[in-house]
Short mmCIF file of C-alpha atoms in Angstrom, two decimals:
data_model
loop_
_atom_site.label_atom_id
_atom_site.label_comp_id
_atom_site.label_asym_id
_atom_site.label_seq_id
_atom_site.Cartn_x
_atom_site.Cartn_y
_atom_site.Cartn_z
CA MET A 16 137.25 61.69 99.14
CA ALA A 17 138.32 65.09 100.78
CA GLN A 18 135.99 66.61 103.10
CA ASP A 19 135.50 70.54 103.55
CA ILE A 20 135.69 71.54 106.93
CA ILE A 21 133.27 74.38 108.32
CA LEU A 22 134.71 76.16 111.46
CA ASP A 23 133.33 78.51 114.10
CA ASN A 24 134.31 79.60 117.20
CA GLU A 25 131.88 78.15 119.44
CA GLU A 26 133.62 78.61 122.88
CA PRO A 27 133.28 82.28 124.55
CA SER A 28 136.53 84.35 123.65
CA ASN A 29 138.16 86.08 126.13
CA ASN A 30 138.24 89.57 126.72
CA LYS A 31 141.14 90.81 124.69
CA GLU A 32 140.37 94.71 125.35
CA THR A 33 141.10 93.56 129.19
CA PHE A 34 144.38 91.75 128.39
CA LEU A 35 145.47 94.78 126.33
CA GLN A 36 144.96 97.35 129.02
CA GLN A 37 146.82 94.98 131.90
CA PHE A 38 149.65 94.93 129.36
CA CYS A 39 149.44 98.59 128.33
CA LYS A 40 149.74 99.54 133.09
CA SER A 41 152.36 97.03 133.02
CA VAL A 42 154.34 98.30 130.26
CA GLN A 43 153.55 102.08 132.05
CA ASN A 44 155.20 100.65 134.97
CA SER A 45 158.13 99.07 133.87
CA SER A 46 161.26 100.08 132.70
CA GLY A 47 164.55 98.27 131.24
CA ALA A 48 164.59 94.28 131.86
CA ALA A 49 161.72 94.20 133.20
CA LEU A 50 160.03 96.41 130.21
CA LEU A 51 161.54 93.99 127.35
CA GLU A 52 159.61 90.94 129.38
CA VAL A 53 156.70 92.53 129.11
CA ILE A 54 157.00 93.02 125.50
CA ARG A 55 158.09 89.49 124.90
CA GLN A 56 154.81 88.38 127.18
CA VAL A 57 152.74 90.87 124.90
CA LEU A 58 153.89 89.18 121.73
CA GLU A 59 153.63 85.83 122.65
CA ALA A 60 149.79 86.47 124.66
CA PRO A 61 147.63 84.73 122.50
CA ASN A 62 144.75 86.85 123.44
CA VAL A 63 146.20 89.80 122.04
CA PHE A 64 146.33 90.75 118.25
CA VAL A 65 146.73 94.33 118.51
CA PHE A 66 149.53 96.39 119.28
CA GLY A 67 148.60 100.20 118.56
CA GLU A 68 147.91 101.32 121.94
CA LEU A 69 151.29 99.87 122.86
CA LEU A 70 152.93 101.61 120.50
CA VAL A 71 152.33 104.63 121.84
CA GLU A 72 153.25 104.06 125.24
CA PRO A 73 156.27 106.90 126.15
CA ASN A 74 158.17 103.74 127.45
CA ILE A 75 157.71 101.99 124.18
CA VAL A 76 158.53 104.83 121.98
CA ALA A 77 161.76 105.47 123.54
CA LEU A 78 162.97 102.04 122.72
CA LYS A 79 162.61 103.07 118.77
CA ASP A 80 166.24 104.83 118.85
CA GLY A 81 168.41 103.16 121.50
CA PRO A 82 169.60 100.01 122.07
CA ASP A 83 166.67 97.94 122.36
CA ALA A 84 165.48 98.98 119.11
CA LYS A 85 164.74 95.61 118.02
CA TYR A 86 162.10 94.66 120.47
CA HIS A 87 160.32 98.18 118.69
CA ASN A 88 160.43 96.54 115.51
CA THR A 89 159.42 93.39 116.55
CA LEU A 90 156.42 95.36 118.01
CA ASN A 91 155.75 97.33 115.10
CA LEU A 92 155.93 94.24 113.03
CA PHE A 93 153.32 92.33 115.19
CA ALA A 94 151.31 95.47 114.81
CA TYR A 95 151.76 95.74 111.00
CA GLY A 96 153.73 93.48 109.36
CA THR A 97 153.86 89.80 108.22
CA TYR A 98 155.70 86.58 108.81
CA LYS A 99 157.43 86.92 104.94
CA GLU A 100 158.57 90.57 106.14
CA TYR A 101 160.09 88.63 109.25
CA ARG A 102 161.73 85.78 107.26
CA ALA A 103 163.26 88.63 104.89
CA LYS A 104 165.01 90.42 107.55
CA PRO A 105 165.47 88.77 110.61
CA ASP A 106 168.01 90.55 111.69
CA GLU A 107 166.31 93.61 112.30
CA TYR A 108 164.23 91.59 114.78
CA ILE A 109 164.15 89.83 118.01
CA GLU A 110 164.71 86.04 117.83
CA LEU A 111 161.08 84.29 117.88
CA THR A 112 159.64 81.44 119.93
CA ALA A 113 157.58 78.83 118.25
CA ALA A 114 154.44 80.67 119.91
CA MET A 115 155.66 84.10 118.19
CA GLN A 116 156.08 82.33 114.96
CA LYS A 117 152.88 80.88 115.05
CA LYS A 118 150.92 83.98 116.06
CA LEU A 119 152.67 86.24 113.27
CA GLN A 120 151.13 83.69 110.78
CA HIS A 121 148.09 83.59 112.55
CA LEU A 122 148.21 87.80 111.84
CA THR A 123 149.37 86.94 108.53
CA ILE A 124 146.43 85.05 107.35
CA VAL A 125 144.46 87.93 109.17
CA SER A 126 146.06 90.44 106.55
CA LEU A 127 144.98 88.15 103.48
CA ALA A 128 141.91 87.47 105.00
CA ILE A 129 141.35 91.54 104.83
CA LYS A 130 142.17 91.64 101.24
CA THR A 131 140.28 88.43 99.94
CA LYS A 132 137.44 86.16 101.05
CA SER A 133 138.94 83.74 99.00
CA ILE A 134 142.11 82.68 99.67
CA PRO A 135 143.78 79.66 97.73
CA TYR A 136 146.19 77.17 99.68
CA ALA A 137 148.77 77.98 97.42
CA ILE A 138 149.48 81.64 98.42
CA LEU A 139 148.58 80.90 102.32
CA LEU A 140 151.98 78.37 102.00
CA ASN A 141 154.12 80.52 100.04
CA GLU A 142 152.59 83.49 102.91
CA LEU A 143 153.44 81.30 105.91
CA GLU A 144 156.55 79.36 104.23
CA ILE A 145 155.08 76.39 104.85
CA ASP A 146 154.99 73.30 102.85
CA ASN A 147 152.84 70.84 103.94
CA VAL A 148 149.25 71.31 103.54
CA ARG A 149 148.19 69.43 107.10
CA HIS A 150 150.26 71.36 108.79
CA LEU A 151 149.16 74.73 106.96
CA GLU A 152 145.12 73.80 108.25
CA ASP A 153 146.44 73.34 111.56
CA ILE A 154 147.58 77.08 111.48
CA ILE A 155 144.36 78.19 109.97
CA ILE A 156 141.93 75.83 112.71
CA GLU A 157 144.34 77.29 115.70
CA ALA A 158 143.27 80.85 113.81
CA ILE A 159 139.71 80.21 113.87
CA TYR A 160 139.56 79.17 117.42
CA ALA A 161 141.60 82.26 118.19
CA ASP A 162 138.59 84.04 116.79
CA ILE A 163 140.64 86.25 114.68
CA ILE A 164 139.05 84.42 111.41
CA HIS A 165 135.95 82.85 110.59
CA GLY A 166 135.75 80.44 107.89
CA LYS A 167 135.56 77.73 106.02
CA LEU A 168 138.16 74.85 104.56
CA PHE A 169 137.32 73.35 101.29
CA GLN A 170 139.74 70.60 101.02
CA ASN A 171 138.65 69.37 97.34
CA THR A 172 139.49 72.69 96.12
CA ARG A 173 142.60 73.59 98.54
CA ILE A 174 140.97 77.16 99.11
CA LEU A 175 140.03 78.84 102.32
CA GLU A 176 136.76 80.80 102.40
CA VAL A 177 136.25 83.69 104.78
CA ASP A 178 133.35 84.81 106.64
CA TYR A 179 134.85 87.00 109.38
CA ALA A 180 138.27 88.52 109.91
CA GLN A 181 138.90 90.63 112.90
CA GLY A 182 140.91 94.17 111.78
CA ARG A 183 144.66 94.89 112.51
CA ASP A 184 146.09 97.91 113.72
CA ILE A 185 146.34 100.86 111.71
CA PRO A 186 149.90 101.77 109.88
CA PRO A 187 150.71 105.49 110.93
CA GLY A 188 150.19 108.01 107.90
CA TYR A 189 147.28 105.51 106.33
CA THR A 190 144.42 107.48 107.57
CA GLY A 191 145.10 109.76 104.38
CA LYS A 192 144.52 106.45 102.30
CA ILE A 193 141.63 105.52 104.15
CA VAL A 194 140.03 108.91 103.81
CA GLU A 195 140.96 108.58 99.95
CA THR A 196 139.26 105.38 99.82
CA LEU A 197 136.24 106.30 101.94
CA GLN A 198 135.95 109.06 99.39
CA ALA A 199 136.43 106.86 96.22
CA TRP A 200 133.08 105.18 97.35
CA VAL A 201 131.40 108.12 98.47
CA ASN A 202 131.80 109.74 95.04
CA SER A 203 130.69 106.45 93.69
CA CYS A 204 127.61 106.34 95.91
CA ASP A 205 126.66 109.61 94.65
CA GLY A 206 127.47 108.90 91.09
CA VAL A 207 125.14 105.78 91.48
CA SER A 208 122.66 107.67 93.10
CA ASN A 209 122.70 110.50 90.25
CA GLY A 210 121.89 107.62 87.99
CA ILE A 211 119.10 106.27 89.69
CA ASP A 212 117.72 109.86 90.25
CA MET A 213 118.10 110.09 86.33
CA GLN A 214 116.39 106.53 85.84
CA ILE A 215 113.56 108.38 88.17
CA LYS A 216 113.01 111.31 86.15
CA TYR A 217 113.22 109.23 82.75
CA ALA A 218 110.81 107.07 84.24
CA ASN A 219 108.47 109.86 85.28
CA MET A 220 108.32 111.48 81.92
CA GLU A 221 107.58 108.43 80.26
CA LYS A 222 104.63 108.12 82.85
CA ALA A 223 103.30 111.56 82.39
CA LYS A 224 103.68 111.02 78.61
CA ARG A 225 101.89 107.67 78.41
CA LEU A 226 98.96 109.43 81.25
CA SER A 227 99.13 112.21 78.14
CA ASN A 228 98.70 109.63 75.92
CA LYS A 229 96.20 107.52 77.39
CA GLU A 230 93.74 110.74 78.14
CA ARG A 231 93.74 112.06 74.76
CA ILE A 232 92.95 108.71 72.76
CA GLU A 233 89.80 108.89 75.74
CA PHE A 234 88.94 112.22 74.84
CA GLU A 235 88.88 111.17 71.08
CA LEU A 236 87.23 108.00 71.83
CA ILE A 237 84.30 109.85 73.64
CA SER A 238 84.50 112.63 70.76
CA LEU A 239 84.09 109.84 68.27
CA LYS A 240 81.36 108.12 70.08
CA LYS A 241 79.46 111.38 70.25
CA VAL A 242 80.11 111.79 66.54
CA LEU A 243 78.80 108.40 65.80
CA ARG A 244 75.92 109.45 67.98
CA THR A 245 74.62 112.37 66.32
CA GLN A 246 74.85 110.94 63.01
CA ALA A 247 72.73 108.12 64.01
CA SER A 248 70.43 110.29 65.42
CA ASP A 249 70.41 112.22 62.13
CA SER A 250 69.90 108.84 59.82
CA ASP A 251 66.75 108.22 62.16
CA GLU A 252 65.22 111.35 61.82
CA SER A 253 65.42 110.81 58.15
CA MET A 254 63.81 107.96 57.55
CA GLN A 255 61.04 108.90 59.65
CA ILE A 256 60.62 111.42 57.13
CA ASP A 257 60.98 109.84 54.26
CA THR A 258 58.12 107.14 55.82
CA HIS A 259 55.63 109.84 56.90
CA GLY A 260 55.98 111.05 53.46
CA SER A 261 54.49 107.97 51.35
CA GLY A 262 51.87 107.11 53.61
CA PRO A 263 47.87 107.38 52.41
CA SER A 264 47.61 111.07 53.85
CA GLY A 265 50.44 112.44 52.29
CA SER A 266 50.13 114.80 49.14
CA GLY A 267 52.21 112.28 47.37
CA GLY A 268 49.99 109.54 47.94
CA ASN A 269 46.79 111.00 46.77
CA LEU A 270 48.00 110.92 43.49
CA GLY A 271 49.42 107.10 43.75
CA SER A 272 45.80 106.07 45.37
CA GLU A 273 43.76 107.91 42.98
CA ILE A 274 40.99 105.57 41.92
CA ARG A 275 41.13 104.83 38.27
CA LYS A 276 37.84 104.96 36.70
CA LYS A 277 37.26 102.76 33.81
CA PRO A 278 36.56 104.15 30.56
CA ASN A 279 32.97 104.28 29.77
CA LYS A 280 31.85 102.00 26.70
CA MET A 281 29.03 103.73 24.54
CA LYS A 282 26.07 101.18 24.51
CA ILE A 283 24.30 101.31 21.47
CA PRO A 284 20.31 100.79 22.37
CA ARG A 285 18.89 97.47 20.98
CA SER A 286 15.70 98.37 18.09
CA GLY A 287 13.58 96.12 15.85
CA PRO A 288 15.43 94.21 12.95
CA VAL A 289 16.66 96.13 10.59
CA GLY A 290 15.23 95.39 7.23
CA LEU A 291 16.88 96.09 4.10
CA LYS A 292 14.23 95.97 1.43
CA PHE A 293 15.27 95.37 -2.21
CA SER A 294 12.71 96.12 -5.41
CA LYS A 295 12.65 94.28 -8.10
#
């Protein structure tokens, strides 16, 4: 089963700026064949991957329109170009050694890694003009150990996942594009910020409405409780009045509590027997 290769540069990288400064001093103090030899050394140096400072040196600029323009073009290619550009027009550049070609392939991987963090093997094989996967993986591993990229090789899916990529030199005139890109990013951030502000305002308005409704409902509940208490109190008083009015001491009670007198019966006093005499 294919395994995934996870690599990080565990060895401390050499000070690349120090090497570049040394070459800059050599360029400043060289001319003619010695200058061309310094350029070749720079292109092969394993610790130099940026060339912008060299390209602005007067001695290098002077090569642009002279008989050694190929050296200037090649240095410019390593600063901004790719391996495929070299293969498309090899006559415009000096003949590259194996070390120079491999270095340019490493720089091409950096350019791809800057654009996307997930690079299929198919794209790498095409851009580096390699037809062997094992050779491609060796080139990638060398770039990782050169500390210009950090990443993982997924052999089962044939993808290079990039965690870090060193920046390359900025081409002349490209600063304006960078400013436009940054301005677009700022405008996008402003749009997001405005959207967030609107959401906050809407949320605050909804919160205020809910608080207002809550206060209104609480006020209505309090008023309703007062009304209910008042009605209950009035009802109690009314019941008390009714109870007092129907008692034995009330005026209405005298009528109901009058002692009914029994009707007197007339008694006829008994006298002696009454005899009726009949005459014959």
